[in-house]
Structures are given as structure tokens and as C-alpha cells.
Amino acid sequence: MSYRKIFEDDFLLVVDKSFGVSFHNEIHAENSTLSEDKDITVKGLVTQIKEQGDYKELFPVHRLDKMTSGLLVIAKRLDSAQQLTRLFEQKDIEKYYLAISDRKPKKKQGWVIGDMEKSRRGSWRLTTSKQNPAKTYFVSKALSEGRRLFLLKPFTGKTHQIRVALKSVGSPIVGDLRYQASEVAEKYDRGYLHAYAMRFKLAGKLYQFECPPLSGKFFTEALFTEALLEYKEPWGLSLPSL
């Protein structure tokens, strides 16, 4: 299953995206029986939801990387999409992510702030300049010897922001084929990044969602489940705001 429905009303749809599912349609080359390359289209998440739910129109207002599972909000009306887009642009949507790393960070919690610039082969890196910086705050706790849980609150929405932020503090996400050493990342059953919780107001109504991860060996073991209790209702934690 590529997603499961979390919530729906007249204005929006909230789903839990599965790990490994692309947000957009993808074109793949496939060898035919005639030894010629054929292009096939693999339907992305929004296309699948639209077809399976028989929606006439859906309006994506944000996205998740292919390796990231978790909460995704999709507007069902143009006016709702415009309002949600403004909320994202004005940073009026609280978002919280969960990640696991097998490396101890340079600091247990704090800000990661810096401009992001393109690196090699579609990757990004954090710089020391702060002209238009990515801003992320995180807290972390040990799960076991050699494994650590991170709760992250991004205040901006840059490409690969959380993945780059954790790499910059010495704790790349396990299973991240782009930012963890490939020979190490390939050993894991998934990339361990999950969009965990979200809160915002739309048309005077408060929406808040919490969605623990349901797949992945490290996300479903007892150590993780027990540790996650400390991060329940993360908007109630003493985390900073801009």
C-alpha cells in the first residue's frame, strides 16, 4: 500500500505516505522482449490517490522525498490550496519529523542554520552563510548503543533540509542512500525519516495530526515505541519558535 488515509473533510485530505513512494509520476526505461528500451510511467502518490479515491481535482501544497514516510496534506479545493500555501510560506504550519542515525551528533540538541547550495549529483550541502538560510531545531536521545532518535522541527522548507541538517551535525540518517555512505545505507531496510506531526489553523479551525511510523525494523521495535512516548504531542514540548 502506497498510503493510508488519516483524515478528510470538505477542504483537505491528510494521508500517511509509505516509504519508497514517489510524490510525482516517474518515467522508467524497461527492456522489452525485442531488446529495445521502452519507457513506462510509474504513477506517483497524488495520481494514485486521485484515481483510487475518484477525486476530480486534488491540489498538492507540499511534498515529501521518496525516502520519507508520513504526513502529507493535499487540498481538495483551489481556495483551500491557496490558503494552505500561504500558511506554509508564512511558516504558520508546525511540522515535526522523526529520524534515526547510527552516529552520535556533535551536540544533543540545538539549531542547525545555514544557506544550502547544490552539491554533486543532485545533493545539497549546508554552508556557513545565512543570506536565506534553512532553519531546523532538533532534540535527540539514545535508543541503544550506536543508535539515536531525533525529533526535528523545521522552520523552513528547503529541499533535503532535514537530511542535510543531520549530516552537518555528524549524524546522517540511516538508510539515506544520498547522504549516508552507500555501502552502509544499503544495509538498512529503509531510509529512517518520517513526517510525524503537524498542526495549523485553516478557516478558523485547528487541525492537528500525529502519525507514528508503521514500517521499518527500527521504527517498530519496542525501544523506539517507548522512546517516542516522550515526544507525544510535540507541540507541547519546550521547543523554540521563530
GROMACS .gro file of C-alpha atoms in nm:
model
  242
    1MET     CA    1   0.000   0.000   0.000
    2SER     CA    2   0.147   0.336  -0.100
    3TYR     CA    3  -0.055   0.538   0.154
    4ARG     CA    4  -0.330   0.526   0.414
    5LYS     CA    5  -0.590   0.792   0.477
    6ILE     CA    6  -0.556   0.976   0.809
    7PHE     CA    7  -0.825   1.246   0.778
    8GLU     CA    8  -1.058   1.404   0.525
    9ASP     CA    9  -1.313   1.684   0.521
   10ASP     CA   10  -1.453   1.919   0.255
   11PHE     CA   11  -1.131   2.120   0.241
   12LEU     CA   12  -0.838   1.882   0.266
   13LEU     CA   13  -0.711   1.527   0.272
   14VAL     CA   14  -0.434   1.402   0.501
   15VAL     CA   15  -0.253   1.077   0.423
   16ASP     CA   16   0.035   0.876   0.564
   17LYS     CA   17   0.273   0.826   0.270
   18SER     CA   18   0.465   0.500   0.263
   19PHE     CA   19   0.842   0.483   0.239
   20GLY     CA   20   0.978   0.449  -0.115
   21VAL     CA   21   0.675   0.602  -0.288
   22SER     CA   22   0.745   0.887  -0.527
   23PHE     CA   23   0.536   1.201  -0.495
   24HIS     CA   24   0.530   1.261  -0.873
   25ASN     CA   25   0.490   1.027  -1.168
   26GLU     CA   26   0.820   0.876  -1.278
   27ILE     CA   27   0.938   0.762  -1.619
   28HIS     CA   28   1.146   0.443  -1.619
   29ALA     CA   29   1.318   0.264  -1.903
   30GLU     CA   30   1.239  -0.106  -1.929
   31ASN     CA   31   1.392  -0.360  -2.163
   32SER     CA   32   1.134  -0.520  -2.390
   33THR     CA   33   1.144  -0.870  -2.535
   34LEU     CA   34   1.278  -0.711  -2.853
   35SER     CA   35   1.583  -0.582  -2.660
   36GLU     CA   36   1.469  -0.225  -2.708
   37ASP     CA   37   1.422   0.025  -2.429
   38LYS     CA   38   1.062   0.112  -2.354
   39ASP     CA   39   0.959   0.400  -2.131
   40ILE     CA   40   0.698   0.311  -1.869
   41THR     CA   41   0.523   0.551  -1.635
   42VAL     CA   42   0.515   0.466  -1.265
   43LYS     CA   43   0.225   0.652  -1.107
   44GLY     CA   44   0.317   0.887  -0.826
   45LEU     CA   45   0.133   0.925  -0.498
   46VAL     CA   46  -0.102   1.207  -0.598
   47THR     CA   47  -0.205   1.027  -0.917
   48GLN     CA   48  -0.273   0.708  -0.720
   49ILE     CA   49  -0.483   0.890  -0.460
   50LYS     CA   50  -0.678   1.074  -0.728
   51GLU     CA   51  -0.759   0.756  -0.918
   52GLN     CA   52  -0.828   0.530  -0.620
   53GLY     CA   53  -1.042   0.790  -0.443
   54ASP     CA   54  -1.216   0.905  -0.762
   55TYR     CA   55  -1.131   1.270  -0.696
   56LYS     CA   56  -1.188   1.514  -0.981
   57GLU     CA   57  -0.918   1.751  -0.858
   58LEU     CA   58  -0.650   1.749  -0.591
   59PHE     CA   59  -0.408   2.032  -0.513
   60PRO     CA   60  -0.072   1.935  -0.356
   61VAL     CA   61   0.058   2.208  -0.126
   62HIS     CA   62   0.385   2.046  -0.010
   63ARG     CA   63   0.578   1.727  -0.080
   64LEU     CA   64   0.788   1.455   0.083
   65ASP     CA   65   1.103   1.294  -0.051
   66LYS     CA   66   1.072   0.942  -0.184
   67MET     CA   67   1.259   0.801   0.117
   68THR     CA   68   1.041   0.992   0.366
   69SER     CA   69   0.720   0.843   0.502
   70GLY     CA   70   0.449   1.018   0.698
   71LEU     CA   71   0.200   1.302   0.699
   72LEU     CA   72   0.112   1.474   0.373
   73VAL     CA   73  -0.162   1.735   0.332
   74ILE     CA   74  -0.344   1.769  -0.001
   75ALA     CA   75  -0.608   2.037  -0.065
   76LYS     CA   76  -0.937   1.936  -0.226
   77ARG     CA   77  -1.032   2.289  -0.338
   78LEU     CA   78  -0.841   2.568  -0.504
   79ASP     CA   79  -0.923   2.821  -0.231
   80SER     CA   80  -0.804   2.577   0.037
   81ALA     CA   81  -0.484   2.518  -0.160
   82GLN     CA   82  -0.419   2.892  -0.178
   83GLN     CA   83  -0.475   2.933   0.197
   84LEU     CA   84  -0.253   2.636   0.284
   85THR     CA   85   0.019   2.758   0.051
   86ARG     CA   86   0.017   3.093   0.231
   87LEU     CA   87   0.039   2.916   0.568
   88PHE     CA   88   0.346   2.724   0.450
   89GLU     CA   89   0.503   3.039   0.306
   90GLN     CA   90   0.437   3.237   0.625
   91LYS     CA   91   0.569   2.948   0.840
   92ASP     CA   92   0.235   2.916   1.019
   93ILE     CA   93   0.232   2.536   0.997
   94GLU     CA   94   0.412   2.346   1.272
   95LYS     CA   95   0.586   2.035   1.139
   96TYR     CA   96   0.776   1.767   1.329
   97TYR     CA   97   0.986   1.484   1.189
   98LEU     CA   98   1.141   1.171   1.336
   99ALA     CA   99   1.476   1.031   1.225
  100ILE     CA  100   1.723   0.767   1.337
  101SER     CA  101   2.100   0.784   1.300
  102ASP     CA  102   2.379   0.544   1.393
  103ARG     CA  103   2.619   0.832   1.463
  104LYS     CA  104   2.633   1.049   1.773
  105PRO     CA  105   2.573   1.418   1.686
  106LYS     CA  106   2.817   1.700   1.763
  107LYS     CA  107   2.551   1.830   2.003
  108LYS     CA  108   2.246   1.658   2.156
  109GLN     CA  109   2.007   1.938   2.064
  110GLY     CA  110   2.000   2.284   1.914
  111TRP     CA  111   1.970   2.484   1.594
  112VAL     CA  112   2.107   2.397   1.253
  113ILE     CA  113   2.105   2.717   1.046
  114GLY     CA  114   2.277   2.794   0.718
  115ASP     CA  115   2.231   2.850   0.348
  116MET     CA  116   2.201   2.544   0.129
  117GLU     CA  117   2.373   2.508  -0.205
  118LYS     CA  118   2.371   2.238  -0.469
  119SER     CA  119   2.644   1.982  -0.450
  120ARG     CA  120   2.720   1.681  -0.670
  121ARG     CA  121   2.461   1.462  -0.846
  122GLY     CA  122   2.151   1.627  -0.703
  123SER     CA  123   2.274   1.651  -0.345
  124TRP     CA  124   2.281   1.963  -0.129
  125ARG     CA  125   2.516   2.089   0.140
  126LEU     CA  126   2.494   2.337   0.426
  127THR     CA  127   2.714   2.645   0.414
  128THR     CA  128   2.822   2.888   0.684
  129SER     CA  129   2.649   3.185   0.517
  130LYS     CA  130   2.300   3.290   0.627
  131GLN     CA  131   2.154   3.503   0.349
  132ASN     CA  132   1.844   3.286   0.302
  133PRO     CA  133   1.912   3.005   0.548
  134ALA     CA  134   1.746   2.674   0.619
  135LYS     CA  135   1.647   2.665   0.986
  136THR     CA  136   1.594   2.345   1.184
  137TYR     CA  137   1.578   2.278   1.556
  138PHE     CA  138   1.629   1.927   1.694
  139VAL     CA  139   1.639   1.727   2.013
  140SER     CA  140   1.772   1.374   2.042
  141LYS     CA  141   1.801   1.079   2.275
  142ALA     CA  142   1.987   0.748   2.273
  143LEU     CA  143   1.789   0.442   2.171
  144SER     CA  144   2.068   0.190   2.219
  145GLU     CA  145   2.443   0.170   2.184
  146GLY     CA  146   2.517   0.322   1.844
  147ARG     CA  147   2.165   0.435   1.759
  148ARG     CA  148   1.991   0.767   1.828
  149LEU     CA  149   1.639   0.907   1.784
  150PHE     CA  150   1.591   1.265   1.661
  151LEU     CA  151   1.281   1.485   1.678
  152LEU     CA  152   1.321   1.773   1.435
  153LYS     CA  153   1.121   2.090   1.386
  154PRO     CA  154   1.197   2.264   1.054
  155PHE     CA  155   1.114   2.632   1.028
  156THR     CA  156   1.181   2.650   0.655
  157GLY     CA  157   1.104   2.411   0.372
  158LYS     CA  158   1.424   2.369   0.171
  159THR     CA  159   1.495   2.065  -0.046
  160HIS     CA  160   1.656   1.785   0.160
  161GLN     CA  161   1.670   2.024   0.457
  162ILE     CA  162   1.644   1.770   0.739
  163ARG     CA  163   1.867   1.515   0.569
  164VAL     CA  164   2.139   1.776   0.519
  165ALA     CA  165   2.094   1.921   0.868
  166LEU     CA  166   2.160   1.586   1.034
  167LYS     CA  167   2.456   1.513   0.811
  168SER     CA  168   2.600   1.853   0.904
  169VAL     CA  169   2.599   1.764   1.276
  170GLY     CA  170   2.767   1.431   1.205
  171SER     CA  171   2.454   1.213   1.218
  172PRO     CA  172   2.336   1.119   0.868
  173ILE     CA  173   2.005   0.934   0.865
  174VAL     CA  174   2.040   0.556   0.847
  175GLY     CA  175   1.935   0.417   0.513
  176ASP     CA  176   1.972   0.752   0.335
  177LEU     CA  177   2.135   0.646   0.009
  178ARG     CA  178   2.226   1.005  -0.078
  179TYR     CA  179   2.374   1.140   0.245
  180GLN     CA  180   2.500   0.829   0.424
  181ALA     CA  181   2.789   0.626   0.285
  182SER     CA  182   2.626   0.398   0.026
  183GLU     CA  183   2.794   0.080   0.149
  184VAL     CA  184   2.639   0.149   0.491
  185ALA     CA  185   2.299   0.281   0.380
  186GLU     CA  186   2.233  -0.022   0.161
  187LYS     CA  187   2.235  -0.247   0.468
  188TYR     CA  188   1.916  -0.093   0.607
  189ASP     CA  189   1.559  -0.182   0.514
  190ARG     CA  190   1.453   0.181   0.455
  191GLY     CA  191   1.552   0.544   0.499
  192TYR     CA  192   1.465   0.636   0.857
  193LEU     CA  193   1.295   0.974   0.816
  194HIS     CA  194   0.925   1.019   0.895
  195ALA     CA  195   0.690   1.321   0.890
  196TYR     CA  196   0.545   1.265   1.235
  197ALA     CA  197   0.317   1.551   1.339
  198MET     CA  198   0.161   1.869   1.205
  199ARG     CA  199  -0.055   2.150   1.341
  200PHE     CA  200  -0.217   2.454   1.176
  201LYS     CA  201  -0.531   2.665   1.159
  202LEU     CA  202  -0.741   2.682   0.843
  203ALA     CA  203  -1.060   2.886   0.810
  204GLY     CA  204  -1.068   2.931   1.188
  205LYS     CA  205  -1.043   2.560   1.261
  206LEU     CA  206  -0.747   2.397   1.438
  207TYR     CA  207  -0.610   2.090   1.265
  208GLN     CA  208  -0.353   1.873   1.439
  209PHE     CA  209  -0.228   1.529   1.344
  210GLU     CA  210   0.013   1.279   1.493
  211CYS     CA  211   0.121   0.977   1.290
  212PRO     CA  212   0.384   0.737   1.430
  213PRO     CA  213   0.572   0.535   1.166
  214LEU     CA  214   0.441   0.186   1.094
  215SER     CA  215   0.719   0.038   0.883
  216GLY     CA  216   1.088  -0.029   0.928
  217LYS     CA  217   1.268  -0.254   1.174
  218PHE     CA  218   1.400   0.032   1.391
  219PHE     CA  219   1.072   0.229   1.377
  220THR     CA  220   0.865  -0.064   1.505
  221GLU     CA  221   1.084  -0.213   1.777
  222ALA     CA  222   0.998  -0.170   2.146
  223LEU     CA  223   1.294   0.061   2.216
  224PHE     CA  224   1.163   0.313   1.964
  225THR     CA  225   0.800   0.286   2.075
  226GLU     CA  226   0.897   0.353   2.436
  227ALA     CA  227   1.124   0.645   2.344
  228LEU     CA  228   0.853   0.803   2.130
  229LEU     CA  229   0.629   0.845   2.434
  230GLU     CA  230   0.849   1.136   2.538
  231TYR     CA  231   0.768   1.312   2.210
  232LYS     CA  232   0.392   1.259   2.216
  233GLU     CA  233   0.205   1.579   2.122
  234PRO     CA  234   0.531   1.752   2.028
  235TRP     CA  235   0.372   2.100   2.016
  236GLY     CA  236   0.354   2.075   2.394
  237LEU     CA  237   0.730   2.032   2.429
  238SER     CA  238   0.959   2.321   2.519
  239LEU     CA  239   1.091   2.377   2.168
  240PRO     CA  240   1.171   2.725   2.039
  241SER     CA  241   0.968   2.923   1.788
  242LEU     CA  242   1.087   3.187   1.544
   0.00000   0.00000   0.00000
